[in-house]
XYZ file of C-alpha atoms in Angstrom:
742
model
C 13.182 -30.513 -15.445
C 11.627 -33.719 -16.626
C 8.146 -32.029 -17.597
C 9.584 -29.099 -19.262
C 12.170 -31.301 -21.327
C 9.273 -33.691 -21.991
C 7.000 -30.806 -23.341
C 9.793 -29.438 -25.363
C 10.384 -32.825 -27.042
C 6.726 -33.121 -27.744
C 6.757 -29.818 -29.719
C 9.931 -30.912 -31.671
C 8.310 -34.330 -32.378
C 5.224 -32.424 -33.778
C 7.603 -30.441 -36.061
C 8.700 -33.877 -37.508
C 5.483 -35.446 -37.787
C 3.174 -32.435 -38.472
C 0.746 -33.878 -35.950
C -0.841 -30.537 -34.620
C -3.921 -30.590 -32.274
C -6.977 -28.715 -33.667
C -8.541 -25.870 -31.810
C -12.275 -25.984 -30.680
C -13.175 -23.213 -32.920
C -12.588 -23.138 -36.669
C -12.067 -19.528 -37.188
C -10.741 -18.118 -40.395
C -8.172 -15.315 -39.988
C -10.190 -12.822 -42.240
C -13.305 -13.709 -39.921
C -11.552 -12.152 -36.938
C -9.640 -9.481 -38.773
C -6.171 -10.556 -38.148
C -3.480 -10.705 -40.930
C -0.997 -13.577 -41.463
C 1.828 -11.390 -40.301
C -0.031 -10.362 -37.169
C -0.757 -14.049 -36.395
C 3.059 -14.754 -36.850
C 3.833 -12.149 -34.566
C 1.451 -13.373 -31.731
C 2.980 -17.053 -32.177
C 6.555 -15.522 -31.835
C 5.424 -13.888 -28.609
C 4.223 -17.231 -27.412
C 7.623 -18.873 -28.306
C 9.434 -16.015 -26.518
C 7.341 -16.679 -23.295
C 7.836 -20.371 -23.447
C 11.636 -20.155 -23.966
C 11.915 -17.830 -21.032
C 10.134 -20.365 -18.764
C 12.426 -23.310 -20.064
C 15.702 -21.163 -19.658
C 14.736 -19.878 -16.269
C 14.772 -23.520 -14.984
C 18.121 -24.059 -16.723
C 19.504 -20.848 -14.992
C 17.946 -21.886 -11.616
C 19.759 -25.361 -11.908
C 22.960 -23.269 -12.235
C 22.168 -21.012 -9.246
C 21.802 -17.953 -11.723
C 17.958 -17.461 -11.520
C 15.613 -17.192 -8.676
C 12.087 -17.615 -10.053
C 10.372 -20.445 -11.873
C 6.548 -19.727 -11.622
C 6.231 -19.599 -15.385
C 3.506 -18.736 -17.935
C 3.555 -22.173 -19.805
C -0.084 -23.011 -20.958
C -1.270 -19.298 -20.576
C 0.549 -18.002 -23.617
C -2.728 -17.142 -25.322
C -3.052 -13.913 -23.337
C -0.618 -12.406 -25.950
C -3.814 -12.146 -28.076
C -5.511 -10.257 -25.232
C -2.602 -7.873 -24.998
C -2.937 -7.005 -28.501
C -6.594 -6.131 -28.412
C -5.914 -3.147 -25.915
C -3.929 -0.022 -26.111
C -0.519 0.115 -24.482
C -1.880 3.126 -22.422
C -4.521 0.707 -20.817
C -3.310 0.106 -17.329
C -2.891 -3.581 -16.824
C -2.781 -5.420 -13.424
C -1.310 -8.751 -14.544
C -1.527 -12.277 -13.294
C 2.015 -13.862 -12.720
C 1.535 -16.129 -15.671
C 1.108 -13.272 -18.066
C 4.748 -12.841 -19.572
C 3.145 -13.334 -23.217
C 0.965 -10.383 -22.358
C 3.994 -8.094 -21.336
C 6.160 -9.329 -24.247
C 3.307 -8.508 -26.861
C 2.555 -5.247 -25.306
C 6.083 -4.228 -25.559
C 5.805 -4.366 -29.489
C 3.506 -1.236 -29.261
C 6.135 0.898 -27.780
C 9.497 1.676 -29.653
C 12.768 0.757 -27.899
C 11.538 -1.952 -25.670
C 13.830 -4.966 -24.719
C 11.364 -7.223 -23.008
C 13.589 -10.351 -23.117
C 16.563 -8.456 -21.490
C 14.217 -6.943 -18.884
C 12.668 -10.207 -17.862
C 15.856 -12.158 -17.734
C 17.273 -9.370 -15.585
C 14.328 -9.872 -13.318
C 14.786 -13.491 -13.250
C 18.416 -13.054 -12.334
C 17.419 -10.417 -9.553
C 19.860 -7.895 -11.167
C 19.887 -4.434 -9.668
C 19.548 -3.237 -13.222
C 16.069 -4.959 -13.733
C 14.288 -1.786 -14.863
C 11.068 -2.329 -12.979
C 11.902 -3.560 -9.452
C 15.650 -3.007 -9.394
C 16.344 -6.566 -8.440
C 13.803 -6.671 -5.547
C 11.508 -9.477 -6.974
C 10.677 -11.065 -10.232
C 7.683 -9.061 -11.410
C 5.868 -8.306 -14.650
C 5.857 -4.606 -14.819
C 6.728 -1.645 -17.048
C 6.301 2.101 -16.497
C 6.528 2.671 -20.371
C 3.999 -0.218 -20.996
C 1.512 0.874 -18.050
C 1.804 -2.305 -16.312
C 2.365 -1.710 -12.528
C 4.180 -4.696 -10.921
C 2.108 -7.144 -8.854
C 4.002 -9.169 -6.402
C 1.167 -10.978 -4.451
C -1.368 -11.713 -7.195
C -3.449 -14.216 -5.078
C -6.435 -11.720 -5.930
C -5.038 -8.842 -3.692
C -4.631 -6.669 -7.062
C -8.282 -6.962 -7.967
C -9.447 -4.229 -5.527
C -6.988 -1.688 -6.816
C -7.832 -2.567 -10.295
C -11.500 -1.737 -9.492
C -10.381 1.416 -7.918
C -8.258 2.427 -10.863
C -11.123 1.839 -13.010
C -13.554 3.960 -10.952
C -10.799 6.690 -11.028
C -10.816 7.037 -14.770
C -14.408 8.040 -14.814
C -13.936 10.123 -11.699
C -11.236 12.263 -13.507
C -13.778 13.089 -16.328
C -16.047 14.601 -13.538
C -13.163 16.392 -12.226
C -12.301 18.107 -15.462
C -9.619 15.777 -16.758
C -6.083 14.665 -15.538
C -4.703 11.593 -14.061
C -1.990 9.014 -15.107
C -3.934 7.447 -18.028
C -6.109 8.778 -20.873
C -9.788 9.613 -20.126
C -11.078 6.774 -22.284
C -8.748 4.102 -21.027
C -9.784 0.615 -20.003
C -8.386 -1.237 -17.096
C -7.196 -4.901 -17.565
C -6.839 -7.182 -14.441
C -5.941 -10.781 -14.933
C -5.929 -13.710 -12.322
C -6.293 -17.361 -12.002
C -9.507 -19.540 -11.354
C -7.961 -20.405 -7.888
C -7.606 -16.941 -7.182
C -11.245 -16.271 -8.082
C -12.442 -17.968 -4.887
C -10.533 -15.765 -2.636
C -12.626 -13.379 -0.576
C -10.600 -10.365 -1.996
C -11.466 -11.272 -5.443
C -15.016 -11.654 -4.537
C -15.147 -8.649 -2.864
C -13.680 -6.553 -5.885
C -16.038 -8.304 -8.334
C -18.909 -7.419 -6.093
C -17.713 -3.841 -5.674
C -17.252 -3.303 -9.464
C -20.545 -4.975 -10.356
C -22.312 -2.985 -7.359
C -21.126 0.392 -9.004
C -21.808 -0.609 -12.517
C -25.287 -1.735 -11.517
C -26.089 1.698 -10.412
C -24.752 3.165 -13.602
C -21.467 4.397 -12.464
C -18.600 4.216 -15.171
C -16.403 0.990 -14.625
C -14.311 0.389 -17.795
C -12.826 -2.741 -16.456
C -11.946 -6.000 -18.088
C -11.426 -8.912 -15.575
C -9.576 -11.772 -17.077
C -9.882 -15.113 -15.480
C -7.296 -17.466 -16.763
C -8.920 -20.847 -15.926
C -6.423 -23.593 -16.014
C -8.577 -25.745 -13.647
C -6.310 -26.177 -10.893
C -4.830 -24.203 -8.040
C -1.580 -25.790 -7.030
C -3.014 -29.147 -6.455
C -6.692 -28.336 -5.853
C -8.969 -28.762 -8.896
C -11.498 -26.078 -9.736
C -14.935 -27.715 -10.209
C -15.621 -27.952 -13.819
C -18.110 -25.277 -14.780
C -17.545 -23.292 -11.561
C -16.315 -20.032 -12.947
C -19.012 -19.717 -15.653
C -21.789 -20.598 -13.317
C -20.585 -17.964 -10.772
C -20.116 -15.156 -13.432
C -22.564 -15.682 -16.386
C -25.524 -13.971 -14.643
C -23.458 -11.720 -12.228
C -25.233 -8.345 -11.887
C -23.373 -5.525 -13.574
C -20.936 -7.594 -15.598
C -20.784 -8.797 -19.134
C -19.662 -12.394 -19.509
C -17.549 -13.523 -22.436
C -15.509 -16.761 -22.693
C -12.826 -18.059 -25.132
C -10.652 -20.960 -25.683
C -7.222 -19.571 -24.543
C -5.418 -22.167 -26.555
C -6.673 -20.751 -29.739
C -5.187 -17.341 -30.615
C -8.038 -16.500 -32.996
C -10.581 -17.177 -30.652
C -8.974 -15.400 -27.741
C -8.296 -12.379 -30.189
C -12.015 -12.396 -31.213
C -13.310 -12.421 -27.489
C -10.780 -9.827 -26.346
C -11.685 -7.415 -28.894
C -15.389 -7.785 -28.062
C -14.430 -7.284 -24.430
C -12.469 -4.219 -25.222
C -15.221 -2.624 -27.234
C -17.731 -3.095 -24.335
C -15.605 -1.604 -21.802
C -14.237 1.180 -23.839
C -17.548 2.204 -25.419
C -20.045 1.561 -22.859
C -17.829 1.909 -19.723
C -18.967 -1.226 -18.187
C -17.086 -4.183 -16.574
C -16.435 -7.432 -18.633
C -15.519 -10.810 -17.237
C -13.560 -12.632 -19.783
C -13.206 -16.255 -19.087
C -10.235 -17.592 -20.794
C -9.869 -21.355 -20.629
C -6.264 -22.449 -20.717
C -3.915 -25.293 -19.340
C -1.018 -25.319 -16.827
C 2.097 -26.905 -17.966
C 5.222 -27.705 -15.871
C 3.457 -27.657 -12.452
C 2.889 -24.677 -10.348
C 6.590 -23.820 -10.258
C 9.919 -25.206 -10.812
C 9.819 -26.985 -7.313
C 6.363 -28.452 -7.857
C 6.315 -32.042 -8.615
C 2.635 -32.378 -9.952
C 3.199 -36.291 -10.368
C 2.361 -36.430 -6.548
C -1.328 -35.237 -7.144
C -2.166 -35.660 -10.781
C -2.548 -38.953 -12.584
C -0.053 -39.599 -15.455
C -3.075 -39.586 -17.884
C -4.014 -36.133 -16.754
C -0.589 -34.774 -17.155
C -0.269 -36.400 -20.551
C -3.722 -35.045 -21.580
C -2.695 -31.534 -20.577
C 0.569 -31.568 -22.496
C -1.446 -32.544 -25.694
C -3.340 -29.171 -25.091
C -0.348 -27.059 -25.214
C -1.243 -23.625 -26.868
C 2.096 -23.698 -28.838
C 0.836 -26.963 -30.638
C -2.510 -25.260 -31.348
C -0.943 -22.122 -32.595
C 1.569 -23.927 -34.820
C -1.332 -26.057 -36.222
C -3.179 -22.797 -36.911
C -0.336 -21.330 -38.960
C 0.157 -24.560 -40.907
C -3.543 -25.032 -41.808
C -3.935 -21.310 -42.862
C -0.856 -21.634 -45.073
C 0.948 -18.772 -42.949
C 3.879 -20.933 -42.213
C 5.046 -24.309 -43.146
C 6.765 -26.790 -40.826
C 10.309 -25.691 -41.763
C 9.476 -22.055 -40.958
C 7.843 -22.999 -37.618
C 10.890 -25.030 -36.657
C 13.193 -22.327 -37.606
C 11.409 -19.688 -35.655
C 11.237 -21.918 -32.635
C 14.983 -22.532 -32.650
C 15.851 -18.910 -33.422
C 13.758 -17.699 -30.375
C 15.439 -20.341 -28.187
C 18.964 -19.144 -29.310
C 18.060 -15.518 -28.713
C 16.712 -16.182 -25.110
C 19.931 -18.290 -24.214
C 22.198 -15.517 -25.654
C 20.620 -12.707 -23.832
C 20.335 -14.730 -20.691
C 24.150 -15.272 -20.423
C 24.568 -11.536 -20.636
C 21.952 -10.755 -18.119
C 23.128 -13.039 -15.373
C 26.351 -11.026 -15.383
C 24.748 -7.966 -14.478
C 25.129 -6.419 -10.898
C 22.982 -7.436 -8.046
C 21.718 -5.648 -4.863
C 24.471 -6.064 -2.200
C 23.576 -3.720 0.673
C 20.569 -3.016 2.886
C 20.661 0.513 1.780
C 20.392 -0.440 -1.797
C 17.381 -2.821 -1.120
C 15.604 -0.094 1.023
C 16.145 2.925 -1.203
C 12.699 2.660 -2.921
C 10.642 2.007 0.175
C 9.933 5.685 0.402
C 8.531 7.239 -2.828
C 10.134 10.170 -4.656
C 8.900 13.732 -3.992
C 6.670 15.624 -6.489
C 5.454 19.088 -6.677
C 2.316 20.123 -4.657
C -1.005 20.931 -6.377
C -2.586 22.622 -3.237
C -4.461 25.909 -3.715
C -3.938 28.616 -1.187
C -6.750 28.984 1.422
C -8.786 32.202 0.977
C -11.418 31.495 3.707
C -11.706 32.371 7.284
C -10.641 30.160 10.295
C -13.248 29.710 13.132
C -11.130 30.175 16.254
C -13.856 29.087 18.678
C -12.357 26.510 20.937
C -14.018 23.042 20.027
C -13.367 19.256 20.429
C -11.608 17.022 18.117
C -14.482 15.897 15.907
C -15.301 19.672 15.084
C -11.743 20.818 14.338
C -11.357 17.706 12.006
C -14.548 18.446 10.284
C -13.230 22.071 9.600
C -9.814 20.878 8.510
C -11.340 18.461 6.018
C -13.558 21.321 4.467
C -10.339 23.200 3.897
C -8.383 20.446 2.583
C -11.191 19.451 0.049
C -11.149 23.160 -0.976
C -7.386 23.383 -1.411
C -6.768 20.016 -3.104
C -9.414 19.772 -5.959
C -8.038 16.323 -6.734
C -8.617 15.087 -3.287
C -11.154 12.467 -2.895
C -12.960 10.943 0.214
C -14.399 7.631 0.551
C -15.669 5.397 3.281
C -18.839 3.763 4.731
C -21.595 6.394 5.775
C -19.223 9.437 5.527
C -21.539 11.270 3.008
C -25.120 11.786 3.702
C -24.848 10.553 7.253
C -21.676 12.498 7.985
C -19.833 9.531 9.523
C -20.675 7.663 12.725
C -19.163 10.287 14.810
C -19.977 13.414 12.621
C -16.604 14.124 11.615
C -17.545 14.331 7.949
C -20.885 16.252 8.321
C -21.692 18.436 5.449
C -18.844 17.502 3.251
C -20.894 15.578 0.788
C -23.307 18.439 0.334
C -20.642 20.895 -0.087
C -18.326 18.922 -2.412
C -20.666 16.342 -4.301
C -21.075 12.528 -3.924
C -18.326 12.061 -6.501
C -15.651 13.511 -4.143
C -17.245 12.273 -0.803
C -17.991 8.757 -1.688
C -20.376 6.615 0.154
C -18.965 3.130 -0.303
C -20.217 -0.305 0.174
C -19.468 -2.151 3.367
C -16.202 -3.785 2.493
C -12.876 -2.610 3.855
C -10.949 -4.312 1.289
C -12.867 -2.593 -1.496
C -12.486 0.776 0.343
C -8.763 0.358 0.585
C -8.464 -1.027 -2.966
C -10.432 1.911 -4.234
C -7.920 4.238 -2.560
C -4.906 2.355 -4.003
C -6.374 2.512 -7.536
C -7.165 6.214 -7.245
C -3.809 7.096 -5.808
C -2.239 5.236 -8.649
C -4.195 7.479 -11.144
C -2.935 10.685 -9.665
C -5.562 11.521 -7.194
C -5.060 11.852 -3.371
C -7.823 9.744 -1.515
C -8.781 10.005 2.100
C -10.229 6.845 3.251
C -12.214 6.247 6.388
C -12.177 2.920 8.163
C -15.214 3.082 10.666
C -13.340 1.215 13.368
C -9.879 -0.151 13.905
C -11.092 -3.590 14.346
C -12.795 -3.575 10.841
C -9.230 -2.889 9.390
C -7.948 -6.490 10.256
C -10.007 -8.274 7.516
C -8.385 -5.915 4.881
C -4.912 -5.283 6.289
C -3.224 -6.936 3.306
C -4.324 -3.951 1.120
C -2.025 -1.888 3.174
C 0.674 -4.368 3.750
C 0.896 -6.303 0.494
C -0.215 -3.755 -1.924
C -0.205 -0.033 -0.799
C 3.013 0.029 1.171
C 4.828 -2.202 -1.499
C 4.208 -0.541 -4.707
C 7.002 2.104 -4.540
C 9.520 -0.734 -3.194
C 8.834 -3.186 -6.004
C 8.630 -0.621 -8.775
C 11.844 1.129 -7.728
C 9.801 4.283 -6.914
C 8.210 4.507 -10.469
C 4.730 3.782 -9.337
C 3.078 5.055 -6.109
C -0.301 5.057 -4.643
C -0.275 7.933 -2.051
C -3.298 8.130 0.417
C -4.498 8.997 3.706
C -6.568 6.436 5.828
C -8.458 7.809 8.742
C -9.222 5.001 11.253
C -11.402 5.662 14.374
C -9.970 3.520 17.108
C -8.545 2.682 20.527
C -10.650 2.162 23.682
C -12.207 4.285 26.475
C -15.547 4.880 24.736
C -18.495 5.347 27.000
C -21.984 3.839 26.160
C -21.129 2.021 22.970
C -18.377 -0.501 23.085
C -17.319 -4.141 23.028
C -14.398 -5.393 21.207
C -15.275 -4.354 17.619
C -15.585 -0.639 18.666
C -12.931 -0.476 21.308
C -9.739 -2.112 19.634
C -6.141 -1.240 20.831
C -4.233 -3.592 18.524
C -2.094 -1.257 16.539
C 0.973 -3.687 15.833
C -0.773 -4.582 12.774
C 0.258 -1.093 11.377
C 3.477 -0.382 12.955
C 5.478 -3.128 11.424
C 4.740 -2.271 7.646
C 7.898 -0.708 6.134
C 7.227 2.730 4.693
C 3.775 3.110 6.361
C 3.377 6.153 8.560
C 0.956 6.253 11.612
C -0.065 9.254 13.369
C -2.178 9.492 16.526
C -3.571 12.635 17.999
C -4.387 13.200 21.561
C -6.292 16.621 21.198
C -8.090 18.719 18.743
C -5.289 21.109 17.565
C -2.855 18.223 17.239
C -5.539 16.283 15.020
C -5.675 19.245 12.665
C -1.848 19.487 12.463
C -1.483 15.706 11.938
C -4.182 15.432 9.411
C -2.806 18.453 7.302
C 0.506 17.147 7.492
C -0.677 13.575 6.479
C -2.156 15.179 3.235
C 0.732 17.016 2.504
C 2.956 13.803 3.058
C 0.604 11.995 0.495
C 0.564 14.870 -2.007
C 4.255 15.946 -2.073
C 5.994 12.747 -0.759
C 3.577 10.240 -2.036
C 3.152 8.420 1.270
C 0.752 6.055 2.763
C -0.237 7.671 6.017
C -2.797 6.243 8.635
C -4.079 8.731 11.122
C -5.499 6.783 14.061
C -8.084 8.993 15.714
C -8.969 8.029 19.453
C -12.802 7.735 19.291
C -13.182 8.487 23.005
C -11.631 12.051 22.381
C -13.850 13.005 19.377
C -16.223 14.888 21.590
C -14.293 15.255 24.725
C -14.610 18.824 26.122
C -13.579 18.815 29.684
C -10.298 17.752 31.243
C -10.424 17.891 35.008
C -14.162 18.733 35.831
C -17.360 18.937 34.099
C -17.660 22.223 32.345
C -13.919 23.321 32.302
C -13.676 23.110 28.577
C -10.002 22.351 28.907
C -10.016 19.784 26.202
C -11.360 22.212 23.639
C -8.966 23.840 21.306
C -8.801 26.658 18.757
C -8.356 25.831 15.087
C -4.642 26.322 14.421
C -5.421 27.109 10.786
C -4.381 25.784 7.254
C -0.752 25.979 7.556
C -0.416 24.331 10.878
C 1.237 20.801 10.479
C 3.226 18.704 12.752
C 6.143 17.025 11.000
C 6.805 13.311 11.253
C 8.503 12.301 14.318
C 8.093 15.685 16.151
C 6.710 15.094 19.743
C 4.613 17.439 21.742
C 5.253 18.209 25.490
C 3.240 19.456 28.495
C 5.071 20.643 31.524
C 8.652 20.850 32.521
C 8.943 18.667 35.691
C 12.227 16.737 36.125
C 10.993 14.066 38.736
C 8.811 12.056 36.305
C 8.637 11.995 32.485
C 5.491 10.303 31.140
C 5.831 9.133 27.464
C 2.532 8.528 25.830
C 0.093 9.147 22.945
C -3.659 9.312 22.199
C -5.841 8.715 24.904
C -2.745 8.276 27.247
C -1.962 12.025 27.040
C -5.543 12.822 28.284
C -5.239 10.409 31.172
C -1.807 11.475 32.147
C -2.857 15.258 32.016
C -5.274 14.408 34.705
C -2.762 12.300 36.566
C -0.192 15.050 36.433
C -2.627 17.317 38.164
C -3.177 14.790 41.086
C 0.703 14.057 41.269
C 1.505 17.637 41.462
C -0.908 18.009 44.563
C 1.271 15.316 46.004
C 4.448 17.196 45.364
C 5.565 15.407 42.250
C 6.653 17.471 39.334
C 5.978 15.640 35.919
C 6.311 16.341 32.195
C 4.301 14.400 29.562
C 5.829 13.904 26.140
C 3.203 13.167 23.377
C 4.634 11.034 20.703
C 1.890 12.072 17.954
C 3.751 9.705 15.456
C 3.740 5.928 16.264
C 5.972 5.160 13.337
C 9.201 7.098 12.188
C 9.569 8.233 15.837
C 12.496 10.409 16.440
C 14.183 8.593 19.088
C 16.867 11.051 19.572
C 14.317 13.896 20.105
C 12.547 11.696 22.571
C 15.664 10.891 24.520
C 16.545 14.792 24.608
C 12.888 15.372 26.090
C 13.479 12.854 28.972
C 17.229 12.937 29.454
C 17.277 15.174 32.508
C 14.319 13.428 34.238
C 14.850 11.164 37.234
C 12.238 8.446 36.190
C 10.631 7.674 32.928
C 7.119 6.021 32.662
C 5.773 4.968 29.357
C 1.855 4.965 29.410
C 0.750 2.960 26.536
C -2.801 1.991 25.748
C -1.777 -0.602 23.302
C -1.375 -4.173 24.529
C 1.647 -5.026 26.315
C 2.857 -7.421 23.583
C 3.554 -5.585 20.302
C 3.121 -2.169 21.666
C 5.031 1.196 20.937
C 6.183 1.016 24.434
C 8.588 -1.962 23.491
C 10.166 0.198 20.790
C 10.338 3.222 23.199
C 12.060 1.444 26.001
C 14.483 -0.457 23.578
C 15.530 2.782 22.098
C 16.056 4.578 25.384
C 18.030 1.834 26.658
C 20.369 1.980 23.428
C 20.853 5.509 24.314
C 22.268 4.925 27.680
C 19.072 5.310 29.857
C 19.513 2.955 32.760
C 16.968 0.191 33.017
C 16.058 1.276 36.584
C 14.838 4.557 35.385
C 12.427 3.039 32.618
C 8.946 1.793 33.410
C 5.979 0.616 31.437
C 2.209 0.918 32.168
C 0.455 -0.853 29.306
C -2.885 -2.328 28.442
C -3.124 -6.152 29.277
C -2.779 -8.543 26.441
C -6.553 -8.981 26.083
C -9.681 -8.225 24.116
C -11.795 -5.309 25.384
C -15.126 -6.487 26.827
C -18.486 -4.751 26.917
C -20.087 -2.754 29.729
C -18.547 -1.489 32.957
C -15.488 -3.622 32.585
C -14.543 -1.951 29.322
C -11.527 -0.137 30.774
C -10.276 -2.473 33.251
C -7.605 -3.889 31.053
C -6.527 -0.446 30.071
C -4.332 2.133 31.742
C -5.976 4.399 34.124
C -5.569 7.776 35.875
C -5.426 6.054 39.193
C -2.772 3.483 37.937
C -0.751 6.310 36.484
C -0.916 8.327 39.674
C -0.132 5.097 41.878
C 2.892 4.342 39.605
C 4.066 7.972 39.512
C 4.066 8.357 43.280
C 5.886 5.027 43.868
C 8.663 5.980 41.204
C 9.025 9.532 42.627
C 9.147 8.472 46.283
C 12.767 7.804 46.399
C 13.373 11.053 44.818
C 11.047 12.828 47.310
C 12.652 11.140 50.265
C 16.139 12.165 48.920
C 14.804 15.859 48.822
C 13.271 15.628 52.189
C 16.616 14.406 53.587
C 18.436 17.264 51.668
C 16.088 19.644 53.231
C 16.576 18.346 56.786
C 20.372 18.316 56.198
C 20.143 21.847 55.046
C 18.017 22.868 58.059
C 20.480 21.306 60.378
C 23.520 23.211 58.827
C 21.520 26.330 59.042
C 20.523 25.783 62.647
C 24.248 24.982 63.575
C 25.417 28.023 61.735
C 22.883 30.223 63.660
C 23.815 28.809 67.018
C 27.503 29.421 66.082
């Protein structure tokens, strides 16, 4: 508390002496088209933000508040908020309380101090997150909450901006007006994150080609990231000549200079539909957070110099020099805001908190909305075909039925995808609905999140599962958390198609044969489907789109590459892995497994390539007298374990065939769930991939389950049963013989 108290005393001392620091630019109020009353309003907003920071620390010391990353030193962003419409979506940096407070003045009935203090106190009545996190957000103010703003929100801001122009081409619609501008703010340290650089590159890449990108990226440069300094001049040198961007800068300590630059940024972005990088120089006061003792890494002279650059001191000096408020009026306003914050805080900390797991988890799954799908009027080609062909037919139908559905990914348009799944779609629906993206998975997923947040339903393609890992946080930290941290008020429904898993022939290596799916299965709220055959692929994809459209879910469809073009099952030319298109209404509900066979000696639980291999193994087992059934999970999250149990309950032995690695695989969950339902351990067995990467060449499948391994284990497991059956037959024969002799 020493630094905050010191800074408060510094302001009070300046009130007594009138010793206010001067701003860099000597703007007059009339030069920047700002009235005295409007300047007072901005200053009051700054004071509200500062006193929230101060009081959060007081409440934390009492055990009543739980968040102390404050906005002190960044309060100049109040002027940025005033330069934009309240309907312009704003993805905010966590030091932007003043932005939210100022924007709330544009909408009647707002209670921002109350709302933010409820958030500090983690109250269940917090109107944005319901007590799940301290976030800056408001549905009424078009501020989606950000919880991990170390650059992870920049890709979706880019996507939201792209979506505004896309809605125009689609004839109108979306969550925000057609002439909106997207604002996205972040710090100078976050600027260096690969996610930030990818988003800036994607926005500039699109704008460079003339694609509308009404976006203002606000870099709040306080010169330090926790304890690591940002090299002087680095941000400007990196962005001043960046292709596709307009670069503007301002002194964030000076409300007039910030207001002037923000208005120019707004004008360029709204009128020309081009991205702007607004570089706002500011200062960080009070350390990174309440627990951060910056005396450990900053020299006393540096801390003292930063304190002297307090934007509240600069703003008070502006007010006095321009004759807007005298020292007494400034002091009275300062104290009245402090009293107001303290009073509201005492009420806020008494409000109810989250108490149960059910309360916490209730917003993981988004709310349901009405479908906008059209009926399908075309014909269905019922000619049996492999998975890639039927997926292509299903995508054509879906694009026709859902006019707000958009596809995006690398090489999906003109090329038709690496495996031909998206052939002819761009020619039929246009490049604005089938988008060839740049090579950056973070930007692809961020594009989808932004489009989904703006009322579209994106189907994204990630070329290979291994390529997801460098962008996985877009699913974990952004897409899957939005409903949770906004109490269901904000959603970003989407479908992500990922080509993956092993067993490819002739084209492989680790990055094209990846069986690491644990990265997807442990994300709360994320759904993962995995088809084993063409008909199921259609049913799962069509259900995934329905889930995104109506239930606003984020769904991953993991498509086995090796089965895209598989036609034969047992021998060349038998065409037994070609299936008829089940049609537009065929959907496979979440958690519903499939089944092949009714054998009771052995139940094989599997998915994806495992089903194909197990079907081949089952034929060999049958020739050896072993009757098997195969249960196809289809869904790798949201598994209906009670239904799985019913499918295997009457079987003597249960074998889980899992092409994922032994550690972190679905088989771990399956075995645990069956044991919890009373299945004896000696009946349960696993055949999994090794905990290994997949190599190139002839060794590409040696770490994976095989037909031979399934047959070998099936025979071993069934042999006691077969011996019992043989003994029973012999006993029956003896009884029968004795009866005949009698």
